[in-house]
mmCIF file of C-alpha atoms in Angstrom:
data_model
loop_
_atom_site.group_PDB
_atom_site.id
_atom_site.type_symbol
_atom_site.label_atom_id
_atom_site.label_comp_id
_atom_site.label_asym_id
_atom_site.label_seq_id
_atom_site.Cartn_x
_atom_site.Cartn_y
_atom_site.Cartn_z
ATOM 1 C CA PHE A 1 6.270 -26.858 13.458
ATOM 2 C CA VAL A 2 6.946 -23.334 12.183
ATOM 3 C CA ALA A 3 4.884 -24.065 9.075
ATOM 4 C CA ARG A 4 1.921 -25.272 11.145
ATOM 5 C CA ALA A 5 2.214 -22.317 13.513
ATOM 6 C CA ASN A 6 1.983 -20.058 10.462
ATOM 7 C CA GLY A 7 -1.143 -21.715 9.131
ATOM 8 C CA ALA A 8 -0.014 -24.737 7.114
ATOM 9 C CA ALA A 9 -2.310 -27.735 7.539
ATOM 10 C CA ILE A 10 0.375 -30.329 8.224
ATOM 11 C CA LYS A 11 0.919 -32.943 10.905
ATOM 12 C CA THR A 12 3.936 -34.790 12.245
ATOM 13 C CA ILE A 13 3.119 -38.475 11.860
ATOM 14 C CA GLY A 14 6.311 -40.313 12.757
ATOM 15 C CA VAL A 15 9.815 -40.138 14.217
ATOM 16 C CA PHE A 16 12.619 -41.909 12.374
ATOM 17 C CA SER A 17 15.767 -40.779 14.215
ATOM 18 C CA GLN A 18 17.371 -38.755 16.954
ATOM 19 C CA PRO A 19 20.419 -37.316 15.208
ATOM 20 C CA GLU A 20 23.283 -35.507 16.835
ATOM 21 C CA TRP A 21 23.684 -33.417 13.716
ATOM 22 C CA SER A 22 24.925 -30.218 15.330
ATOM 23 C CA ALA A 23 27.604 -29.038 17.747
ATOM 24 C CA ILE A 24 29.604 -25.888 18.395
ATOM 25 C CA VAL A 25 32.747 -25.984 16.288
ATOM 26 C CA VAL A 26 36.001 -24.016 16.532
ATOM 27 C CA PRO A 27 39.167 -24.145 14.392
ATOM 28 C CA ALA A 28 41.917 -26.627 15.160
ATOM 29 C CA ASP A 29 44.177 -23.926 16.618
ATOM 30 C CA SER A 30 41.492 -22.181 18.678
ATOM 31 C CA THR A 31 42.078 -21.592 22.375
ATOM 32 C CA ILE A 32 38.328 -21.712 23.042
ATOM 33 C CA THR A 33 37.461 -24.891 24.905
ATOM 34 C CA ASP A 34 33.984 -24.244 26.320
ATOM 35 C CA VAL A 35 30.848 -22.245 25.618
ATOM 36 C CA ALA A 36 31.494 -19.641 28.315
ATOM 37 C CA GLN A 37 34.604 -18.547 26.417
ATOM 38 C CA LEU A 38 32.464 -17.563 23.427
ATOM 39 C CA LYS A 39 31.578 -14.252 25.086
ATOM 40 C CA GLY A 40 32.573 -11.398 22.782
ATOM 41 C CA THR A 41 33.170 -13.664 19.776
ATOM 42 C CA LYS A 42 31.715 -13.944 16.280
ATOM 43 C CA ILE A 43 29.703 -17.110 15.664
ATOM 44 C CA ALA A 44 28.418 -18.282 12.288
ATOM 45 C CA ALA A 45 24.942 -19.810 12.360
ATOM 46 C CA THR A 46 21.982 -20.280 10.042
ATOM 47 C CA LYS A 47 19.052 -18.573 11.724
ATOM 48 C CA GLY A 48 15.858 -20.581 12.016
ATOM 49 C CA THR A 49 17.597 -23.956 11.810
ATOM 50 C CA ASP A 50 18.358 -26.643 14.372
ATOM 51 C CA PRO A 51 22.034 -25.625 14.771
ATOM 52 C CA TYR A 52 20.934 -22.058 15.526
ATOM 53 C CA PHE A 53 18.528 -23.174 18.239
ATOM 54 C CA PHE A 54 21.183 -25.544 19.553
ATOM 55 C CA LEU A 55 23.549 -22.578 19.865
ATOM 56 C CA LEU A 56 20.994 -20.466 21.730
ATOM 57 C CA GLN A 57 20.375 -23.225 24.266
ATOM 58 C CA ALA A 58 24.106 -23.800 24.727
ATOM 59 C CA LEU A 59 24.693 -20.093 25.329
ATOM 60 C CA ASN A 60 21.839 -19.943 27.810
ATOM 61 C CA GLN A 61 23.157 -22.946 29.715
ATOM 62 C CA ALA A 62 26.545 -21.212 29.974
ATOM 63 C CA GLY A 63 24.949 -18.033 31.315
ATOM 64 C CA LEU A 64 25.278 -16.124 28.042
ATOM 65 C CA SER A 65 22.743 -14.553 25.688
ATOM 66 C CA LEU A 66 22.692 -13.269 22.118
ATOM 67 C CA ALA A 67 23.788 -9.892 23.477
ATOM 68 C CA ASP A 68 27.096 -11.465 24.533
ATOM 69 C CA VAL A 69 28.065 -12.666 21.040
ATOM 70 C CA GLU A 70 27.836 -11.522 17.428
ATOM 71 C CA ILE A 71 25.830 -13.900 15.254
ATOM 72 C CA ILE A 72 26.893 -13.966 11.607
ATOM 73 C CA ASN A 73 23.913 -15.338 9.692
ATOM 74 C CA LEU A 74 25.315 -17.641 7.003
ATOM 75 C CA GLN A 75 24.143 -20.783 5.275
ATOM 76 C CA HIS A 76 25.716 -23.929 6.708
ATOM 77 C CA ALA A 77 28.437 -24.426 4.089
ATOM 78 C CA ASP A 78 29.275 -20.719 4.151
ATOM 79 C CA GLY A 79 29.532 -20.852 7.935
ATOM 80 C CA GLN A 80 32.092 -23.641 7.709
ATOM 81 C CA ALA A 81 34.025 -21.699 5.072
ATOM 82 C CA ALA A 82 34.023 -18.593 7.275
ATOM 83 C CA LEU A 83 35.368 -20.673 10.147
ATOM 84 C CA ALA A 84 38.146 -22.075 7.954
ATOM 85 C CA ARG A 85 39.120 -18.563 6.784
ATOM 86 C CA GLY A 86 39.178 -17.214 10.316
ATOM 87 C CA ASP A 87 36.319 -14.779 9.667
ATOM 88 C CA VAL A 88 34.436 -16.134 12.686
ATOM 89 C CA ASP A 89 35.562 -17.644 15.969
ATOM 90 C CA ALA A 90 33.019 -20.460 16.060
ATOM 91 C CA TRP A 91 30.313 -22.085 13.983
ATOM 92 C CA ALA A 92 27.045 -23.777 14.891
ATOM 93 C CA GLY A 93 27.870 -26.778 12.749
ATOM 94 C CA LEU A 94 25.763 -29.229 10.808
ATOM 95 C CA ASP A 95 26.622 -32.721 9.604
ATOM 96 C CA PRO A 96 27.916 -33.965 7.256
ATOM 97 C CA ILE A 97 29.782 -30.673 6.720
ATOM 98 C CA MET A 98 30.736 -30.671 10.393
ATOM 99 C CA ALA A 99 32.139 -34.199 10.352
ATOM 100 C CA THR A 100 34.057 -33.384 7.175
ATOM 101 C CA THR A 101 35.786 -30.296 8.566
ATOM 102 C CA GLU A 102 36.490 -32.169 11.796
ATOM 103 C CA ALA A 103 38.236 -34.969 9.883
ATOM 104 C CA LYS A 104 40.007 -32.901 7.232
ATOM 105 C CA ASP A 105 40.781 -29.626 9.014
ATOM 106 C CA GLY A 106 41.088 -30.810 12.599
ATOM 107 C CA ALA A 107 38.193 -28.607 13.699
ATOM 108 C CA GLN A 108 37.176 -29.150 17.321
ATOM 109 C CA LEU A 109 33.678 -29.786 18.648
ATOM 110 C CA ILE A 110 33.733 -27.905 21.935
ATOM 111 C CA TYR A 111 30.123 -28.550 22.910
ATOM 112 C CA ARG A 112 27.829 -31.475 22.138
ATOM 113 C CA ASN A 113 24.414 -32.231 23.609
ATOM 114 C CA PRO A 114 21.891 -34.411 21.738
ATOM 115 C CA ASP A 115 19.141 -33.335 24.149
ATOM 116 C CA PHE A 116 19.251 -29.826 22.662
ATOM 117 C CA LEU A 117 18.507 -31.115 19.152
ATOM 118 C CA SER A 118 15.257 -31.917 17.410
ATOM 119 C CA TYR A 119 14.359 -35.292 15.940
ATOM 120 C CA GLY A 120 14.121 -36.580 12.402
ATOM 121 C CA VAL A 121 10.375 -36.601 11.753
ATOM 122 C CA LEU A 122 7.919 -37.328 8.971
ATOM 123 C CA ASN A 123 5.352 -34.655 8.161
ATOM 124 C CA ALA A 124 2.312 -34.831 5.910
ATOM 125 C CA ARG A 125 -0.497 -32.608 4.729
ATOM 126 C CA GLU A 126 -3.719 -33.208 6.625
ATOM 127 C CA ALA A 127 -5.600 -33.533 3.336
ATOM 128 C CA PHE A 128 -3.239 -36.307 2.218
ATOM 129 C CA LEU A 129 -3.702 -38.154 5.505
ATOM 130 C CA GLN A 130 -7.448 -38.115 4.966
ATOM 131 C CA GLU A 131 -7.368 -38.924 1.257
ATOM 132 C CA SER A 132 -4.673 -41.622 1.184
ATOM 133 C CA PRO A 133 -4.332 -43.353 4.557
ATOM 134 C CA GLU A 134 -3.209 -46.591 2.892
ATOM 135 C CA LEU A 135 -0.252 -44.836 1.281
ATOM 136 C CA VAL A 136 0.688 -43.271 4.602
ATOM 137 C CA ASP A 137 0.660 -46.721 6.181
ATOM 138 C CA GLN A 138 2.947 -47.984 3.415
ATOM 139 C CA VAL A 139 5.401 -45.120 3.879
ATOM 140 C CA LEU A 140 5.684 -45.704 7.614
ATOM 141 C CA ALA A 141 6.063 -49.442 7.075
ATOM 142 C CA CYS A 142 8.945 -48.733 4.687
ATOM 143 C CA TYR A 143 10.591 -46.466 7.242
ATOM 144 C CA GLN A 144 10.288 -49.144 9.895
ATOM 145 C CA GLU A 145 11.837 -51.713 7.578
ATOM 146 C CA ALA A 146 14.649 -49.335 6.607
ATOM 147 C CA ARG A 147 15.441 -48.465 10.222
ATOM 148 C CA GLN A 148 15.649 -52.125 11.142
ATOM 149 C CA TRP A 149 17.963 -52.763 8.193
ATOM 150 C CA ILE A 150 20.232 -49.912 9.299
ATOM 151 C CA LYS A 151 20.392 -51.349 12.817
ATOM 152 C CA ASP A 152 21.174 -54.826 11.480
ATOM 153 C CA ASN A 153 23.622 -53.674 8.779
ATOM 154 C CA PRO A 154 25.398 -50.503 9.964
ATOM 155 C CA GLU A 155 28.445 -50.934 7.716
ATOM 156 C CA ASP A 156 26.354 -51.522 4.600
ATOM 157 C CA ALA A 157 24.123 -48.602 5.545
ATOM 158 C CA ALA A 158 27.126 -46.289 5.915
ATOM 159 C CA ALA A 159 28.467 -47.446 2.545
ATOM 160 C CA LEU A 160 25.100 -46.730 0.939
ATOM 161 C CA LEU A 161 24.983 -43.271 2.519
ATOM 162 C CA ALA A 162 28.508 -42.538 1.290
ATOM 163 C CA LYS A 163 27.552 -43.503 -2.257
ATOM 164 C CA GLU A 164 24.224 -41.686 -2.423
ATOM 165 C CA ALA A 165 25.382 -38.521 -0.623
ATOM 166 C CA THR A 166 28.837 -38.468 -2.258
ATOM 167 C CA LEU A 167 30.645 -38.606 1.076
ATOM 168 C CA GLU A 168 33.950 -40.106 2.090
ATOM 169 C CA PRO A 169 33.256 -43.516 3.670
ATOM 170 C CA GLU A 170 34.674 -42.478 7.048
ATOM 171 C CA ILE A 171 32.473 -39.367 7.105
ATOM 172 C CA ALA A 172 29.373 -41.395 6.317
ATOM 173 C CA THR A 173 30.297 -43.863 9.058
ATOM 174 C CA THR A 174 30.679 -41.058 11.601
ATOM 175 C CA VAL A 175 27.383 -39.433 10.663
ATOM 176 C CA LEU A 176 25.307 -42.602 10.527
ATOM 177 C CA THR A 177 26.778 -44.917 13.147
ATOM 178 C CA GLN A 178 28.098 -42.438 15.721
ATOM 179 C CA ARG A 179 25.726 -39.476 15.453
ATOM 180 C CA THR A 180 22.396 -40.895 14.331
ATOM 181 C CA ASN A 181 20.195 -42.956 16.623
ATOM 182 C CA VAL A 182 17.500 -44.739 14.625
ATOM 183 C CA ASP A 183 16.465 -46.868 17.593
ATOM 184 C CA VAL A 184 13.792 -44.450 18.800
ATOM 185 C CA PRO A 185 10.016 -44.949 19.028
ATOM 186 C CA LEU A 186 8.204 -44.243 15.769
ATOM 187 C CA VAL A 187 5.284 -42.632 17.589
ATOM 188 C CA PRO A 188 5.783 -38.872 18.133
ATOM 189 C CA GLY A 189 5.005 -37.361 21.504
ATOM 190 C CA ASP A 190 6.479 -35.840 24.638
ATOM 191 C CA PRO A 191 10.223 -35.996 23.774
ATOM 192 C CA GLN A 192 9.673 -34.129 20.509
ATOM 193 C CA ARG A 193 7.184 -31.730 22.088
ATOM 194 C CA ALA A 194 9.709 -30.837 24.804
ATOM 195 C CA VAL A 195 12.269 -29.718 22.219
ATOM 196 C CA LEU A 196 9.725 -27.526 20.433
ATOM 197 C CA GLU A 197 8.544 -26.097 23.744
ATOM 198 C CA THR A 198 12.112 -25.024 24.476
ATOM 199 C CA ILE A 199 12.630 -23.165 21.208
ATOM 200 C CA LEU A 200 9.115 -21.688 20.980
ATOM 201 C CA PRO A 201 9.960 -18.430 22.836
ATOM 202 C CA THR A 202 12.844 -17.804 20.432
ATOM 203 C CA LEU A 203 10.603 -18.351 17.420
ATOM 204 C CA VAL A 204 8.169 -15.805 18.833
ATOM 205 C CA ALA A 205 10.871 -13.277 19.745
ATOM 206 C CA GLU A 206 12.416 -13.427 16.276
ATOM 207 C CA GLY A 207 9.088 -13.197 14.466
ATOM 208 C CA GLN A 208 9.375 -16.595 12.818
ATOM 209 C CA VAL A 209 5.825 -17.433 13.911
ATOM 210 C CA ARG A 210 2.827 -15.148 13.679
ATOM 211 C CA SER A 211 2.031 -15.179 17.389
ATOM 212 C CA GLU A 212 2.754 -17.091 20.570
ATOM 213 C CA GLU A 213 -0.902 -18.111 20.819
ATOM 214 C CA GLU A 214 -0.876 -19.667 17.356
ATOM 215 C CA ALA A 215 2.457 -21.355 18.063
ATOM 216 C CA ARG A 216 1.153 -22.947 21.250
ATOM 217 C CA THR A 217 -2.013 -24.059 19.487
ATOM 218 C CA ALA A 218 0.139 -25.632 16.779
ATOM 219 C CA LEU A 219 2.269 -27.382 19.389
ATOM 220 C CA GLU A 220 -0.796 -28.944 20.977
ATOM 221 C CA SER A 221 -2.190 -30.170 17.668
ATOM 222 C CA ILE A 222 0.824 -31.010 15.520
ATOM 223 C CA TYR A 223 1.052 -34.737 16.255
ATOM 224 C CA ASP A 224 -1.099 -37.428 14.674
ATOM 225 C CA THR A 225 -0.012 -40.692 16.260
ATOM 226 C CA THR A 226 -2.591 -42.919 14.563
ATOM 227 C CA PHE A 227 -0.424 -44.128 11.702
ATOM 228 C CA ALA A 228 2.763 -44.645 13.730
ATOM 229 C CA GLU A 229 0.867 -46.579 16.381
ATOM 230 C CA ARG A 230 -0.530 -48.835 13.679
ATOM 231 C CA ALA A 231 2.896 -49.329 12.079
ATOM 232 C CA SER A 232 4.442 -50.130 15.466
ATOM 233 C CA SER A 233 1.881 -52.748 16.447
#
């Protein structure tokens, strides 16, 4: 979305998952148990990413704003390391790092809300969509087949993820079977648009898009449902 808002000729053509890949994480021995208690704390987050936008929405829901906390802008792995060292009070986590520190360090997830997270989507250049529609159809057909296989074979899918991503089997199982919903419509539309609509003002305020007008134009034109509708029929 940010790329399209800044002039890239790309479209979102399919949705393959609704992952719960972020939450607000605190150390095992933290006394913080809810978002409201984050006032006055240091929070590690990677600006411009889904965990960052998740954090902003969580703060807003709790009646807080960025002025009430100190954001330490770190890459995801560095954010987890800062949390483990005690350099920050909380971290806007990202799986599988989040699931790993939860299992190995006893880190606590004090706030979870899948509705505040974006979806796993497929994007493509508009030129490619025009030049190679048959290949696009094949890609979406493969995704549909893979999603069905994951639903039918969750244990095998978790084992495959563990092998390919070099994860502990229990971490892969948590990420794939407990925090990733692949049973979502392939066709993009209102649910995905609603998430982007929510974070759009933040993108504008932080200068991550060139203008609000261009961002709203991008939001209205980002989805091409033709291929997903064909693959779903």
